Coordinates of C-alpha atoms in Angstrom, one line a residue:
Chain A
G1 CA 120.7 184.8 146.5
E2 CA 120.7 187.0 143.3
N3 CA 120.9 185.7 139.8
V4 CA 121.7 187.6 137.0
E5 CA 121.2 186.4 133.4
Q6 CA 123.0 188.3 130.7
H7 CA 121.9 188.2 126.7
P8 CA 123.5 187.7 124.3
S9 CA 126.7 186.1 124.8
T10 CA 128.3 187.2 121.8
L11 CA 127.1 190.3 119.6
S12 CA 128.5 191.3 116.2
V13 CA 127.7 194.7 114.8
Q14 CA 128.8 197.1 111.9
E15 CA 130.6 200.2 112.9
G16 CA 127.8 203.1 113.4
D17 CA 125.1 200.4 114.5
S18 CA 123.6 200.3 117.8
A19 CA 124.1 197.6 120.1
V20 CA 121.8 196.3 123.0
I21 CA 122.8 194.1 125.7
K22 CA 120.1 192.8 127.9
C23 CA 120.3 191.5 131.9
T24 CA 117.6 190.2 134.0
Y25 CA 117.9 189.8 137.8
S26 CA 116.1 187.8 140.5
D27 CA 116.2 189.6 143.6
S28 CA 113.6 192.5 143.9
A29 CA 115.6 194.1 146.6
S30 CA 118.4 195.0 144.4
N31 CA 118.9 198.6 143.8
Y32 CA 122.0 199.2 142.1
F33 CA 123.0 198.2 138.6
P34 CA 126.4 198.8 137.0
W35 CA 128.0 198.0 133.9
Y36 CA 131.4 197.1 133.4
K37 CA 133.6 197.1 130.0
Q38 CA 136.6 194.7 129.8
E39 CA 139.1 195.1 127.0
L40 CA 141.2 192.2 126.1
G41 CA 143.9 191.4 128.5
K42 CA 142.9 194.4 130.8
R43 CA 140.9 194.7 133.7
P44 CA 137.2 195.4 134.2
Q45 CA 136.0 199.0 134.4
L46 CA 132.9 200.9 135.2
I47 CA 131.3 202.5 132.2
I48 CA 127.8 203.6 133.7
D49 CA 125.5 202.5 136.5
I50 CA 121.9 203.2 137.6
R51 CA 120.0 203.3 140.7
S52 CA 116.5 201.7 141.4
N53 CA 115.2 205.3 141.6
V54 CA 115.5 206.2 138.0
G55 CA 114.2 204.5 134.9
E56 CA 117.0 205.4 132.6
K57 CA 120.5 207.2 132.5
K58 CA 122.7 208.5 129.6
D59 CA 126.4 209.3 129.2
Q60 CA 127.3 210.5 125.6
R61 CA 126.8 207.4 123.3
I62 CA 126.1 204.9 126.0
A63 CA 122.3 204.7 128.0
V64 CA 121.2 202.1 130.6
T65 CA 117.6 201.5 131.2
L66 CA 116.0 199.9 134.1
N67 CA 112.5 198.3 134.5
K68 CA 112.2 197.6 138.1
T69 CA 108.7 195.6 137.8
A70 CA 110.2 193.4 135.0
K71 CA 113.3 193.1 136.8
H72 CA 115.5 193.8 133.8
F73 CA 118.0 196.3 132.7
S74 CA 119.7 197.2 129.4
L75 CA 122.8 198.7 127.9
H76 CA 122.5 200.6 125.0
I77 CA 125.3 201.9 122.9
T78 CA 124.7 203.8 119.9
E79 CA 127.0 204.8 116.8
T80 CA 129.3 201.9 117.7
Q81 CA 132.8 202.3 116.8
P82 CA 135.7 199.8 116.6
E83 CA 137.2 200.7 120.1
D84 CA 133.7 199.6 121.6
S85 CA 134.9 196.1 121.0
A86 CA 135.1 194.4 124.4
V87 CA 133.5 192.1 127.0
Y88 CA 130.5 193.9 128.9
F89 CA 129.3 192.5 132.0
C90 CA 126.2 193.9 134.1
A91 CA 125.8 193.2 137.8
A92 CA 123.1 194.0 140.2
S93 CA 123.4 194.3 144.0
R94 CA 121.7 195.8 147.0
S95 CA 123.0 197.5 150.1
P96 CA 121.2 196.3 153.3
G97 CA 123.1 198.8 155.2
G98 CA 126.2 196.6 154.9
S99 CA 128.4 195.1 152.5
Y100 CA 127.9 195.7 148.6
I101 CA 128.3 192.3 147.0
P102 CA 127.3 192.4 143.2
T103 CA 126.4 189.3 141.3
F104 CA 127.5 189.5 137.6
G105 CA 126.2 188.2 134.7
R106 CA 128.4 185.9 132.5
G107 CA 129.4 188.8 130.1
T108 CA 128.7 189.8 126.5
S109 CA 131.4 189.8 123.7
L110 CA 130.7 192.7 121.8
I111 CA 132.5 192.7 118.4
V112 CA 132.4 196.0 116.3
H113 CA 133.2 195.7 112.6
P114 CA 135.0 198.6 110.8
Chain Y
N1 CA 146.9 207.4 142.9
A2 CA 147.6 203.8 142.0
G3 CA 144.0 202.2 142.8
V4 CA 144.3 198.8 143.1
T5 CA 147.5 197.0 143.0
Q6 CA 147.9 193.3 142.5
T7 CA 151.1 191.0 142.3
P8 CA 152.2 189.0 140.6
K9 CA 150.7 189.7 137.3
F10 CA 151.5 186.0 136.0
Q11 CA 152.3 182.8 137.6
V12 CA 153.0 179.2 136.9
L13 CA 152.7 176.7 139.8
K14 CA 152.8 173.0 139.9
T15 CA 150.1 170.8 141.3
G16 CA 150.2 170.9 144.9
Q17 CA 152.3 174.0 145.3
S18 CA 151.2 177.0 147.5
M19 CA 151.2 180.8 146.8
T20 CA 149.7 183.9 147.8
L21 CA 148.2 186.7 145.7
Q22 CA 148.8 190.0 147.1
C23 CA 146.5 193.0 146.7
A24 CA 146.7 196.6 148.0
Q25 CA 144.4 199.3 147.5
D26 CA 145.3 203.2 148.5
M27 CA 141.7 204.7 148.1
N28 CA 140.6 204.1 151.9
H29 CA 138.0 201.7 151.0
N30 CA 136.3 199.7 153.4
S31 CA 135.2 196.6 151.3
M32 CA 137.6 194.3 149.3
Y33 CA 136.9 191.2 147.3
W34 CA 138.7 188.3 145.2
Y35 CA 137.1 187.3 142.1
R36 CA 138.2 184.6 139.6
Q37 CA 137.4 184.9 135.9
D38 CA 136.9 181.9 133.4
P39 CA 135.8 181.8 130.2
G40 CA 132.2 181.8 129.6
M41 CA 132.0 182.0 133.4
G42 CA 132.0 185.9 134.1
L43 CA 133.3 187.0 137.4
R44 CA 132.8 184.5 140.2
L45 CA 133.4 185.8 144.0
I46 CA 135.9 183.7 145.9
Y47 CA 135.9 185.6 149.3
Y48 CA 135.3 189.1 150.3
S49 CA 135.9 191.3 153.1
A50 CA 133.2 193.9 154.1
S51 CA 135.4 195.5 156.5
E52 CA 138.9 195.4 158.3
G53 CA 138.7 192.2 160.4
T54 CA 136.1 190.4 158.9
T55 CA 136.1 188.0 155.8
D56 CA 133.3 185.9 154.5
K57 CA 132.9 183.1 151.7
G58 CA 131.7 184.0 148.1
E59 CA 130.4 181.6 145.8
V60 CA 133.5 179.5 144.7
P61 CA 135.9 179.6 148.4
N62 CA 136.7 175.9 148.3
G63 CA 140.5 175.8 147.9
Y64 CA 141.2 179.2 148.8
N65 CA 142.0 181.2 152.2
V66 CA 142.2 184.9 152.7
S67 CA 143.5 187.4 154.9
R68 CA 142.6 191.0 155.5
L69 CA 146.2 192.2 157.0
N70 CA 144.8 195.6 157.5
K71 CA 142.5 198.0 155.6
R72 CA 144.6 198.4 152.6
E73 CA 145.7 194.6 152.2
F74 CA 143.7 191.5 151.4
S75 CA 145.8 188.5 150.3
L76 CA 144.3 185.4 148.7
R77 CA 146.3 182.0 149.3
L78 CA 146.2 178.7 147.5
E79 CA 147.5 176.0 150.0
S80 CA 147.6 173.2 147.5
A81 CA 147.0 174.3 143.8
A82 CA 145.1 172.3 141.7
P83 CA 144.6 172.7 137.8
S84 CA 141.0 173.6 138.3
Q85 CA 142.2 176.9 139.9
T86 CA 144.0 178.0 136.5
S87 CA 142.1 181.3 136.0
V88 CA 142.6 185.0 135.9
Y89 CA 142.2 186.5 139.7
F90 CA 141.0 189.9 140.3
C91 CA 140.8 191.9 143.4
A92 CA 138.5 194.7 143.7
S93 CA 137.4 197.3 146.4
S94 CA 134.6 199.6 147.0
E95 CA 132.9 201.8 149.8
R96 CA 130.8 200.4 152.2
D97 CA 127.3 201.0 153.5
R98 CA 126.1 202.6 150.4
A99 CA 126.3 201.9 146.7
P100 CA 129.8 203.4 145.6
L101 CA 129.8 206.4 143.6
D102 CA 132.4 204.6 141.4
G103 CA 131.2 201.1 141.6
Y104 CA 134.2 198.6 142.0
T105 CA 137.5 199.5 141.3
F106 CA 139.5 196.3 140.0
G107 CA 143.2 195.5 140.0
S108 CA 144.9 194.6 136.7
G109 CA 144.6 190.7 137.5
T110 CA 146.7 187.7 138.1
R111 CA 147.1 185.2 135.3
L112 CA 147.7 181.8 137.1
T113 CA 148.2 178.6 135.5
V114 CA 148.5 175.5 137.4
V115 CA 150.2 172.3 135.6

């Protein structure tokens, strides 16, 4: 099955700095890579995703890059703000004509200091 | 549009007691899932239902059972609760047959403590 490794487990930055979270996956058939943000005591919510037919996707201050050859993908947050503080999860999955079962990384706790 | 609704939000059980966590979605999604979240362990899949009438084990199914009651509802049952089942439980739903346009939609979670 799929194995997703996520690093770092904790990331502390100053407001305005950039933050990068990296994930690797093992199943070369994976083709969908979402990122979720979970604020303290809240549910995970999708913030951005990327499919295997593109190498990069941006949405305002966040971007995701994908390297299928190396089987890794990363989340980039620029100009971080205190409200970016949360746990971020990456996931990888494939849709072989049936169920969509992502495997999640263990999460990165991002702390943005004012 | 409520999305995914989970009940209860909090529960304390004694070891050996049973309970059912309820989940309902109103987005006409085919697939539903139960995850547990423990510190440092991320989200681990307990059971899932790819479509109405089917259920399958995930990564950590022991001690749990599920029922896909209809397309909207997917319940998780603990027959004899153990302290190791103390966790936060999330229900989620998604479309099937293609990567969903909006990923998973999660419920608000159930914080379960077994003493």
